[in-house]
Amino acid sequence: MQPPRLQISNIVKEFGGRRVVDDVSLTVSPGQVTCLLGPSGCGKSTTLRIVAGVEMQGSGTIHVDGALVCDTVYRVPPEGRGIGLMFQDFALFPHLTVGKNVAFGLKGRDSKTRVHDLLDKVGMSRFVDEYPQQLSGGEQQRVALARALAPRPRIMLMDEPFSGLDDRLRDDIRDETLDVLKSEGTAVLLVTHEPGEAMRMADEIALMRDGRIVQQGAPYNIYNAPKDRAAAAFFSDINVISGRVQGALTDTPFGQFLAPGVPDGTEVDIVIRPQHIKIDFDRDGRGPNPTPEDGSAARGTVQRARFMGASSLVELRMDFDGSILRATVPSVFLPQPGTPLWLMLRRDRCFVFPQS
């Protein structure tokens, strides 16, 4: 059985007595994109720097293709690890042409062919004699990708590489970059604080918080089965309804929710995303009948409604406790403030978490 391209095992790093990377372990296979996702200061960039060899861990090991590249005693220097780096500032040499930037560090007769092939792959072959300052941000990013791939690295480390691009261009560049990386069979470890970027690019997401990986898995799984309330909230807006467990059930104005394995008396948060709330009209003070799929309806009053492009966002103040719940509705739905509406919660889209 082939070893993983990159194996990080139990990495710990401290600064000033504080653990910024705390027992981090993960593996990345050839052609796989793994994303370290989390807020600023959670330790993801430090983890990347340790893999690159520019920081030294306090404990733990890193292997590439089964071979040790560093522990707390042995250390292969950065240039000997077969690792490519891409950062948000592109770091192109301003005094070198596009072609010479990509060729930098290459040796041998096939270097011109490699440069030509990569520039063609990223759609930049016609700019081979231009200088970086003559290019747009998106064009510079393509050149930076070609330069990072030129020496055929086994692993590509990417630290917020698209953050300097505008939104519309960013999506195109992400997709193009992913296609090129996959075609090269490179193992990719990507750092980002943007859930949308992680979902778009990653085969696997490692969600970090306070230096630790708190949840790891495929984007679909990590989005639809979050470990806790904070994990759910990191990926999207959420609504939270509180309750107390009794007999593995929690009573709420929306009906009962299952809480298997949670001790009686435990306070819980019931979490649901705005797009999974159903809205119905008021019928002389009555709402829709309860269903097993959606439970009971609870009434609220529209506070504001905004058209967001693909959907509309409606905020309602709930009659039962005055809290604000937010629902998104496809297309255009803009009820006037003060309009009474009834809400129901899709049971298969609700998460029940003990309050921390």
mmCIF file of C-alpha atoms in Angstrom:
data_model
loop_
_atom_site.group_PDB
_atom_site.id
_atom_site.type_symbol
_atom_site.label_atom_id
_atom_site.label_comp_id
_atom_site.label_asym_id
_atom_site.label_seq_id
_atom_site.Cartn_x
_atom_site.Cartn_y
_atom_site.Cartn_z
ATOM 1 C CA MET A 1 0.000 0.000 0.000
ATOM 2 C CA GLN A 2 1.338 3.405 -1.041
ATOM 3 C CA PRO A 3 2.014 5.870 1.814
ATOM 4 C CA PRO A 4 0.242 9.244 1.663
ATOM 5 C CA ARG A 5 2.067 12.000 -0.181
ATOM 6 C CA LEU A 6 2.016 14.163 2.966
ATOM 7 C CA GLN A 7 1.588 12.861 6.510
ATOM 8 C CA ILE A 8 1.482 15.271 9.451
ATOM 9 C CA SER A 9 1.504 13.510 12.817
ATOM 10 C CA ASN A 10 0.796 15.101 16.223
ATOM 11 C CA ILE A 11 2.380 18.470 15.434
ATOM 12 C CA VAL A 12 2.651 20.884 18.375
ATOM 13 C CA LYS A 13 3.999 24.448 18.227
ATOM 14 C CA GLU A 14 4.168 27.004 21.047
ATOM 15 C CA PHE A 15 4.882 30.728 21.013
ATOM 16 C CA GLY A 16 5.475 32.422 24.352
ATOM 17 C CA GLY A 17 4.078 29.477 26.274
ATOM 18 C CA ARG A 18 0.842 29.409 24.232
ATOM 19 C CA ARG A 19 0.022 26.450 21.981
ATOM 20 C CA VAL A 20 -0.798 27.830 18.568
ATOM 21 C CA VAL A 21 -0.740 24.370 16.933
ATOM 22 C CA ASP A 22 -2.049 21.655 19.229
ATOM 23 C CA ASP A 23 -1.641 17.987 18.248
ATOM 24 C CA VAL A 24 -2.492 18.440 14.551
ATOM 25 C CA SER A 25 -2.518 15.310 12.369
ATOM 26 C CA LEU A 26 -3.666 14.865 8.774
ATOM 27 C CA THR A 27 -2.751 13.159 5.510
ATOM 28 C CA VAL A 28 -2.915 14.328 1.886
ATOM 29 C CA SER A 29 -2.737 11.973 -1.115
ATOM 30 C CA PRO A 30 -1.434 12.758 -4.627
ATOM 31 C CA GLY A 31 -4.030 14.785 -6.549
ATOM 32 C CA GLN A 32 -5.970 15.555 -3.373
ATOM 33 C CA VAL A 33 -6.816 19.059 -2.141
ATOM 34 C CA THR A 34 -7.075 19.338 1.641
ATOM 35 C CA CYS A 35 -8.096 22.649 3.160
ATOM 36 C CA LEU A 36 -7.137 23.962 6.583
ATOM 37 C CA LEU A 37 -10.140 26.157 7.338
ATOM 38 C CA GLY A 38 -10.618 28.423 10.317
ATOM 39 C CA PRO A 39 -10.660 31.983 11.658
ATOM 40 C CA SER A 40 -7.567 34.176 11.841
ATOM 41 C CA GLY A 41 -5.203 33.101 14.598
ATOM 42 C CA CYS A 42 -6.375 29.472 14.782
ATOM 43 C CA GLY A 43 -2.966 28.032 13.784
ATOM 44 C CA LYS A 44 -3.546 27.089 10.157
ATOM 45 C CA SER A 45 -0.805 29.277 8.622
ATOM 46 C CA THR A 46 1.668 28.188 11.304
ATOM 47 C CA THR A 47 0.918 24.561 10.402
ATOM 48 C CA LEU A 48 1.645 25.386 6.769
ATOM 49 C CA ARG A 49 4.946 27.054 7.680
ATOM 50 C CA ILE A 50 6.003 23.974 9.654
ATOM 51 C CA VAL A 51 5.283 21.744 6.649
ATOM 52 C CA ALA A 52 7.242 24.143 4.429
ATOM 53 C CA GLY A 53 10.198 24.005 6.818
ATOM 54 C CA VAL A 54 10.326 27.685 7.748
ATOM 55 C CA GLU A 55 9.095 26.955 11.300
ATOM 56 C CA MET A 56 10.231 24.144 13.599
ATOM 57 C CA GLN A 57 7.627 22.197 15.583
ATOM 58 C CA GLY A 58 8.001 21.474 19.282
ATOM 59 C CA SER A 59 6.906 17.864 18.788
ATOM 60 C CA GLY A 60 5.469 15.629 16.094
ATOM 61 C CA THR A 61 6.673 14.448 12.691
ATOM 62 C CA ILE A 62 6.169 15.158 8.988
ATOM 63 C CA HIS A 63 6.662 12.532 6.276
ATOM 64 C CA VAL A 64 6.611 12.970 2.484
ATOM 65 C CA ASP A 65 5.971 9.800 0.473
ATOM 66 C CA GLY A 66 6.751 7.804 3.601
ATOM 67 C CA ALA A 67 10.150 9.420 4.187
ATOM 68 C CA LEU A 68 10.772 11.519 7.284
ATOM 69 C CA VAL A 69 11.436 15.184 6.480
ATOM 70 C CA CYS A 70 11.412 16.515 10.025
ATOM 71 C CA ASP A 71 10.949 15.712 13.680
ATOM 72 C CA THR A 72 12.393 17.623 16.622
ATOM 73 C CA VAL A 73 15.970 16.543 15.771
ATOM 74 C CA TYR A 74 16.165 15.666 12.058
ATOM 75 C CA ARG A 75 15.198 18.322 9.523
ATOM 76 C CA VAL A 76 15.326 18.381 5.726
ATOM 77 C CA PRO A 77 15.783 22.032 4.619
ATOM 78 C CA PRO A 78 12.853 23.694 2.801
ATOM 79 C CA GLU A 79 14.505 23.474 -0.627
ATOM 80 C CA GLY A 80 14.970 19.717 -0.260
ATOM 81 C CA ARG A 81 11.359 18.813 0.513
ATOM 82 C CA GLY A 82 9.876 18.902 -2.993
ATOM 83 C CA ILE A 83 7.275 21.449 -1.864
ATOM 84 C CA GLY A 84 5.890 24.387 -3.848
ATOM 85 C CA LEU A 85 4.562 27.541 -2.191
ATOM 86 C CA MET A 86 1.872 30.015 -3.207
ATOM 87 C CA PHE A 87 0.978 33.057 -1.138
ATOM 88 C CA GLN A 88 -1.503 35.901 -1.478
ATOM 89 C CA ASP A 89 1.109 38.444 -2.623
ATOM 90 C CA PHE A 90 2.245 36.230 -5.594
ATOM 91 C CA ALA A 91 5.913 37.212 -4.870
ATOM 92 C CA LEU A 92 6.892 37.505 -8.549
ATOM 93 C CA PHE A 93 10.253 39.031 -9.412
ATOM 94 C CA PRO A 94 9.492 42.465 -10.929
ATOM 95 C CA HIS A 95 12.760 42.613 -12.894
ATOM 96 C CA LEU A 96 12.147 39.296 -14.676
ATOM 97 C CA THR A 97 9.762 38.603 -17.530
ATOM 98 C CA VAL A 98 6.890 36.158 -17.133
ATOM 99 C CA GLY A 99 8.905 33.450 -18.869
ATOM 100 C CA LYS A 100 11.973 34.023 -16.697
ATOM 101 C CA ASN A 101 9.853 34.088 -13.538
ATOM 102 C CA VAL A 102 8.477 30.648 -14.366
ATOM 103 C CA ALA A 103 11.921 29.366 -15.387
ATOM 104 C CA PHE A 104 13.574 30.635 -12.197
ATOM 105 C CA GLY A 105 15.293 27.715 -10.484
ATOM 106 C CA LEU A 106 14.827 25.316 -13.405
ATOM 107 C CA LYS A 107 17.832 23.612 -14.926
ATOM 108 C CA GLY A 108 18.385 21.366 -17.893
ATOM 109 C CA ARG A 109 17.441 21.278 -21.537
ATOM 110 C CA ASP A 110 13.749 20.760 -20.990
ATOM 111 C CA SER A 111 13.290 23.970 -18.972
ATOM 112 C CA LYS A 112 12.042 25.969 -21.996
ATOM 113 C CA THR A 113 9.553 23.239 -22.855
ATOM 114 C CA ARG A 114 8.346 23.092 -19.254
ATOM 115 C CA VAL A 115 7.861 26.879 -19.140
ATOM 116 C CA HIS A 116 5.987 26.869 -22.446
ATOM 117 C CA ASP A 117 3.742 23.967 -21.364
ATOM 118 C CA LEU A 118 2.833 25.536 -18.033
ATOM 119 C CA LEU A 119 2.170 29.006 -19.437
ATOM 120 C CA ASP A 120 -0.024 27.393 -22.077
ATOM 121 C CA LYS A 121 -1.831 25.414 -19.368
ATOM 122 C CA VAL A 122 -2.626 28.581 -17.375
ATOM 123 C CA GLY A 123 -3.482 30.611 -20.480
ATOM 124 C CA MET A 124 -0.511 32.969 -20.199
ATOM 125 C CA SER A 125 1.760 31.927 -23.103
ATOM 126 C CA ARG A 126 1.178 35.192 -25.003
ATOM 127 C CA PHE A 127 2.560 37.168 -22.029
ATOM 128 C CA VAL A 128 5.891 35.310 -21.905
ATOM 129 C CA ASP A 129 7.928 38.481 -22.558
ATOM 130 C CA GLU A 130 5.840 40.828 -20.381
ATOM 131 C CA TYR A 131 6.807 41.954 -16.871
ATOM 132 C CA PRO A 132 4.661 41.318 -13.758
ATOM 133 C CA GLN A 133 3.793 44.997 -13.308
ATOM 134 C CA GLN A 134 2.178 44.965 -16.758
ATOM 135 C CA LEU A 135 -0.267 42.236 -15.701
ATOM 136 C CA SER A 136 -3.564 42.293 -13.829
ATOM 137 C CA GLY A 137 -3.945 40.606 -10.448
ATOM 138 C CA GLY A 138 -5.564 37.550 -11.991
ATOM 139 C CA GLU A 139 -2.812 37.260 -14.605
ATOM 140 C CA GLN A 140 -0.123 37.543 -11.932
ATOM 141 C CA GLN A 141 -1.825 34.779 -9.971
ATOM 142 C CA ARG A 142 -1.723 32.483 -13.020
ATOM 143 C CA VAL A 143 1.988 33.180 -13.481
ATOM 144 C CA ALA A 144 2.638 32.527 -9.776
ATOM 145 C CA LEU A 145 0.876 29.167 -10.118
ATOM 146 C CA ALA A 146 2.971 28.247 -13.167
ATOM 147 C CA ARG A 147 6.185 29.227 -11.371
ATOM 148 C CA ALA A 148 5.267 27.196 -8.275
ATOM 149 C CA LEU A 149 4.517 24.135 -10.426
ATOM 150 C CA ALA A 150 7.559 24.458 -12.701
ATOM 151 C CA PRO A 151 9.938 22.283 -10.614
ATOM 152 C CA ARG A 152 7.235 19.585 -10.353
ATOM 153 C CA PRO A 153 6.722 19.761 -6.583
ATOM 154 C CA ARG A 154 5.173 16.733 -4.940
ATOM 155 C CA ILE A 155 3.201 19.005 -2.609
ATOM 156 C CA MET A 156 1.758 22.492 -3.082
ATOM 157 C CA LEU A 157 1.173 24.701 -0.048
ATOM 158 C CA MET A 158 -1.240 27.594 -0.641
ATOM 159 C CA ASP A 159 -1.819 30.325 1.958
ATOM 160 C CA GLU A 160 -4.874 32.477 1.140
ATOM 161 C CA PRO A 161 -3.683 32.678 -2.506
ATOM 162 C CA PHE A 162 -6.875 34.242 -3.895
ATOM 163 C CA SER A 163 -7.649 36.846 -1.226
ATOM 164 C CA GLY A 164 -6.281 39.747 -3.290
ATOM 165 C CA LEU A 165 -8.651 39.155 -6.206
ATOM 166 C CA ASP A 166 -12.152 40.564 -6.685
ATOM 167 C CA ASP A 167 -15.056 38.168 -6.168
ATOM 168 C CA ARG A 168 -16.024 37.417 -9.776
ATOM 169 C CA LEU A 169 -12.436 36.917 -10.923
ATOM 170 C CA ARG A 170 -11.658 34.868 -7.819
ATOM 171 C CA ASP A 171 -14.137 32.121 -8.676
ATOM 172 C CA ASP A 172 -12.758 31.729 -12.207
ATOM 173 C CA ILE A 173 -9.150 31.670 -10.986
ATOM 174 C CA ARG A 174 -9.969 29.124 -8.278
ATOM 175 C CA ASP A 175 -11.529 26.772 -10.821
ATOM 176 C CA GLU A 176 -8.657 27.168 -13.277
ATOM 177 C CA THR A 177 -6.081 26.637 -10.531
ATOM 178 C CA LEU A 178 -7.859 23.502 -9.329
ATOM 179 C CA ASP A 179 -7.908 22.065 -12.861
ATOM 180 C CA VAL A 180 -4.171 22.658 -13.301
ATOM 181 C CA LEU A 181 -3.257 21.216 -9.908
ATOM 182 C CA LYS A 182 -5.366 18.101 -10.528
ATOM 183 C CA SER A 183 -3.805 17.612 -13.966
ATOM 184 C CA GLU A 184 -0.329 17.747 -12.389
ATOM 185 C CA GLY A 185 -1.290 15.190 -9.706
ATOM 186 C CA THR A 186 0.020 17.501 -6.984
ATOM 187 C CA ALA A 187 -1.007 17.016 -3.348
ATOM 188 C CA VAL A 188 -2.370 20.375 -2.164
ATOM 189 C CA LEU A 189 -2.663 21.802 1.348
ATOM 190 C CA LEU A 190 -4.670 25.025 1.154
ATOM 191 C CA VAL A 191 -5.165 27.532 3.972
ATOM 192 C CA THR A 192 -8.207 29.794 3.961
ATOM 193 C CA HIS A 193 -10.631 31.498 6.332
ATOM 194 C CA GLU A 194 -13.424 31.465 3.725
ATOM 195 C CA PRO A 195 -15.864 28.526 3.951
ATOM 196 C CA GLY A 196 -17.035 29.101 0.370
ATOM 197 C CA GLU A 197 -13.492 28.756 -0.948
ATOM 198 C CA ALA A 198 -12.937 25.579 1.035
ATOM 199 C CA MET A 199 -16.215 24.071 -0.196
ATOM 200 C CA ARG A 200 -15.409 24.995 -3.798
ATOM 201 C CA MET A 201 -11.852 23.657 -3.881
ATOM 202 C CA ALA A 202 -11.306 20.982 -1.259
ATOM 203 C CA ASP A 203 -11.705 17.230 -1.408
ATOM 204 C CA GLU A 204 -11.365 17.267 2.373
ATOM 205 C CA ILE A 205 -11.723 20.059 4.928
ATOM 206 C CA ALA A 206 -9.955 20.188 8.287
ATOM 207 C CA LEU A 207 -11.765 22.747 10.442
ATOM 208 C CA MET A 208 -9.387 24.367 12.938
ATOM 209 C CA ARG A 209 -10.126 26.220 16.159
ATOM 210 C CA ASP A 210 -7.669 27.332 18.842
ATOM 211 C CA GLY A 211 -4.825 25.373 17.279
ATOM 212 C CA ARG A 212 -6.688 22.074 16.987
ATOM 213 C CA ILE A 213 -8.510 20.264 14.194
ATOM 214 C CA VAL A 214 -12.043 20.024 15.594
ATOM 215 C CA GLN A 215 -13.641 18.282 12.608
ATOM 216 C CA GLN A 216 -12.394 16.742 9.393
ATOM 217 C CA GLY A 217 -14.157 15.292 6.370
ATOM 218 C CA ALA A 218 -15.548 15.833 2.883
ATOM 219 C CA PRO A 219 -17.230 19.236 2.350
ATOM 220 C CA TYR A 220 -20.713 17.690 2.096
ATOM 221 C CA ASN A 221 -20.298 15.765 5.336
ATOM 222 C CA ILE A 222 -18.742 18.548 7.366
ATOM 223 C CA TYR A 223 -21.446 21.007 6.243
ATOM 224 C CA ASN A 224 -24.389 18.674 6.828
ATOM 225 C CA ALA A 225 -23.141 17.046 10.034
ATOM 226 C CA PRO A 226 -21.333 19.783 12.012
ATOM 227 C CA LYS A 227 -19.754 18.713 15.281
ATOM 228 C CA ASP A 228 -21.074 21.628 17.314
ATOM 229 C CA ARG A 229 -22.855 24.971 17.122
ATOM 230 C CA ALA A 230 -19.644 26.861 16.319
ATOM 231 C CA ALA A 231 -18.868 24.517 13.424
ATOM 232 C CA ALA A 232 -22.356 25.031 11.969
ATOM 233 C CA ALA A 233 -22.069 28.805 12.378
ATOM 234 C CA PHE A 234 -18.686 28.940 10.636
ATOM 235 C CA PHE A 235 -20.180 27.710 7.364
ATOM 236 C CA SER A 236 -23.337 29.834 7.252
ATOM 237 C CA ASP A 237 -25.772 32.025 9.154
ATOM 238 C CA ILE A 238 -27.759 30.051 11.707
ATOM 239 C CA ASN A 239 -30.874 30.414 13.817
ATOM 240 C CA VAL A 240 -30.790 29.120 17.394
ATOM 241 C CA ILE A 241 -33.741 28.031 19.543
ATOM 242 C CA SER A 242 -33.031 26.963 23.121
ATOM 243 C CA GLY A 243 -34.688 24.213 25.129
ATOM 244 C CA ARG A 244 -34.283 21.707 27.951
ATOM 245 C CA VAL A 245 -34.115 17.931 27.487
ATOM 246 C CA GLN A 246 -36.580 15.687 29.249
ATOM 247 C CA GLY A 247 -36.848 12.021 28.365
ATOM 248 C CA ALA A 248 -34.613 12.449 25.270
ATOM 249 C CA LEU A 249 -37.040 15.100 23.963
ATOM 250 C CA THR A 250 -36.907 18.883 23.907
ATOM 251 C CA ASP A 251 -40.161 20.871 23.945
ATOM 252 C CA THR A 252 -40.232 24.090 21.895
ATOM 253 C CA PRO A 253 -42.924 26.271 20.286
ATOM 254 C CA PHE A 254 -42.070 24.362 17.074
ATOM 255 C CA GLY A 255 -42.903 21.015 18.682
ATOM 256 C CA GLN A 256 -40.640 18.361 20.143
ATOM 257 C CA PHE A 257 -37.091 17.591 19.015
ATOM 258 C CA LEU A 258 -35.221 14.359 19.585
ATOM 259 C CA ALA A 259 -32.094 14.573 21.761
ATOM 260 C CA PRO A 260 -30.926 10.937 22.093
ATOM 261 C CA GLY A 261 -28.211 10.317 24.641
ATOM 262 C CA VAL A 262 -28.481 13.789 26.198
ATOM 263 C CA PRO A 263 -29.101 13.668 29.975
ATOM 264 C CA ASP A 264 -32.390 15.014 31.340
ATOM 265 C CA GLY A 265 -32.225 18.655 32.378
ATOM 266 C CA THR A 266 -29.508 19.543 29.857
ATOM 267 C CA GLU A 267 -29.951 22.907 28.145
ATOM 268 C CA VAL A 268 -29.592 22.499 24.375
ATOM 269 C CA ASP A 269 -29.401 24.696 21.291
ATOM 270 C CA ILE A 270 -31.479 23.688 18.289
ATOM 271 C CA VAL A 271 -29.706 25.066 15.221
ATOM 272 C CA ILE A 272 -31.200 25.549 11.763
ATOM 273 C CA ARG A 273 -29.946 27.469 8.749
ATOM 274 C CA PRO A 274 -32.177 30.205 7.251
ATOM 275 C CA GLN A 275 -32.671 28.316 3.964
ATOM 276 C CA HIS A 276 -34.230 25.365 5.806
ATOM 277 C CA ILE A 277 -37.039 27.312 7.459
ATOM 278 C CA LYS A 278 -40.440 27.014 5.803
ATOM 279 C CA ILE A 279 -42.749 30.044 5.643
ATOM 280 C CA ASP A 280 -46.555 29.935 5.435
ATOM 281 C CA PHE A 281 -49.236 32.621 5.438
ATOM 282 C CA ASP A 282 -51.454 33.593 8.367
ATOM 283 C CA ARG A 283 -55.081 32.486 8.067
ATOM 284 C CA ASP A 284 -57.074 34.548 10.576
ATOM 285 C CA GLY A 285 -54.613 33.717 13.343
ATOM 286 C CA ARG A 286 -54.070 30.121 12.304
ATOM 287 C CA GLY A 287 -51.123 28.516 10.624
ATOM 288 C CA PRO A 288 -50.526 25.197 8.854
ATOM 289 C CA ASN A 289 -51.231 21.888 10.593
ATOM 290 C CA PRO A 290 -48.300 20.045 12.229
ATOM 291 C CA THR A 291 -46.471 17.397 10.203
ATOM 292 C CA PRO A 292 -43.910 14.761 11.205
ATOM 293 C CA GLU A 293 -41.369 16.308 8.798
ATOM 294 C CA ASP A 294 -41.745 19.933 9.925
ATOM 295 C CA GLY A 295 -43.258 19.790 13.411
ATOM 296 C CA SER A 296 -45.563 22.572 14.616
ATOM 297 C CA ALA A 297 -45.746 26.080 13.208
ATOM 298 C CA ALA A 298 -44.934 29.176 15.282
ATOM 299 C CA ARG A 299 -46.017 32.694 14.373
ATOM 300 C CA GLY A 300 -43.833 35.721 13.905
ATOM 301 C CA THR A 301 -44.104 39.251 12.544
ATOM 302 C CA VAL A 302 -41.995 40.503 9.640
ATOM 303 C CA GLN A 303 -39.413 43.069 10.716
ATOM 304 C CA ARG A 304 -37.725 43.530 7.356
ATOM 305 C CA ALA A 305 -37.290 41.773 4.032
ATOM 306 C CA ARG A 306 -34.433 42.210 1.580
ATOM 307 C CA PHE A 307 -33.903 40.932 -1.960
ATOM 308 C CA MET A 308 -30.436 39.305 -2.174
ATOM 309 C CA GLY A 309 -30.362 38.322 -5.870
ATOM 310 C CA ALA A 310 -30.944 34.573 -5.967
ATOM 311 C CA SER A 311 -33.067 34.688 -2.806
ATOM 312 C CA SER A 312 -34.846 36.965 -0.349
ATOM 313 C CA LEU A 313 -33.969 37.314 3.323
ATOM 314 C CA VAL A 314 -36.889 37.750 5.717
ATOM 315 C CA GLU A 315 -36.417 38.617 9.405
ATOM 316 C CA LEU A 316 -39.264 37.869 11.802
ATOM 317 C CA ARG A 317 -39.818 38.642 15.471
ATOM 318 C CA MET A 318 -41.345 35.560 17.052
ATOM 319 C CA ASP A 319 -44.500 35.845 19.143
ATOM 320 C CA PHE A 320 -43.399 33.267 21.718
ATOM 321 C CA ASP A 321 -40.306 35.077 23.039
ATOM 322 C CA GLY A 322 -39.584 38.149 20.899
ATOM 323 C CA SER A 323 -36.479 36.577 19.345
ATOM 324 C CA ILE A 324 -35.472 37.243 15.736
ATOM 325 C CA LEU A 325 -35.367 34.355 13.257
ATOM 326 C CA ARG A 326 -34.149 34.699 9.683
ATOM 327 C CA ALA A 327 -35.447 32.756 6.707
ATOM 328 C CA THR A 328 -34.278 32.795 3.095
ATOM 329 C CA VAL A 329 -36.729 32.190 0.276
ATOM 330 C CA PRO A 330 -35.801 31.486 -3.371
ATOM 331 C CA SER A 331 -36.398 34.358 -5.804
ATOM 332 C CA VAL A 332 -38.459 37.411 -4.780
ATOM 333 C CA PHE A 333 -40.484 37.373 -1.555
ATOM 334 C CA LEU A 334 -40.779 40.787 0.113
ATOM 335 C CA PRO A 335 -43.628 40.889 2.660
ATOM 336 C CA GLN A 336 -44.261 44.247 4.323
ATOM 337 C CA PRO A 337 -43.049 44.887 7.893
ATOM 338 C CA GLY A 338 -45.773 43.943 10.358
ATOM 339 C CA THR A 339 -47.057 41.038 8.243
ATOM 340 C CA PRO A 340 -47.798 37.943 10.370
ATOM 341 C CA LEU A 341 -46.294 34.712 9.000
ATOM 342 C CA TRP A 342 -45.893 31.187 10.300
ATOM 343 C CA LEU A 343 -42.581 29.325 10.390
ATOM 344 C CA MET A 344 -41.845 25.607 10.442
ATOM 345 C CA LEU A 345 -38.460 23.925 10.885
ATOM 346 C CA ARG A 346 -37.388 21.016 8.694
ATOM 347 C CA ARG A 347 -36.568 18.269 11.181
ATOM 348 C CA ASP A 348 -33.988 16.629 8.885
ATOM 349 C CA ARG A 349 -32.062 19.927 8.733
ATOM 350 C CA CYS A 350 -31.991 20.745 12.441
ATOM 351 C CA PHE A 351 -29.017 20.090 14.725
ATOM 352 C CA VAL A 352 -29.349 19.652 18.494
ATOM 353 C CA PHE A 353 -26.236 20.527 20.543
ATOM 354 C CA PRO A 354 -25.793 20.671 24.320
ATOM 355 C CA GLN A 355 -25.070 24.251 25.351
ATOM 356 C CA SER A 356 -21.402 24.814 26.160
#
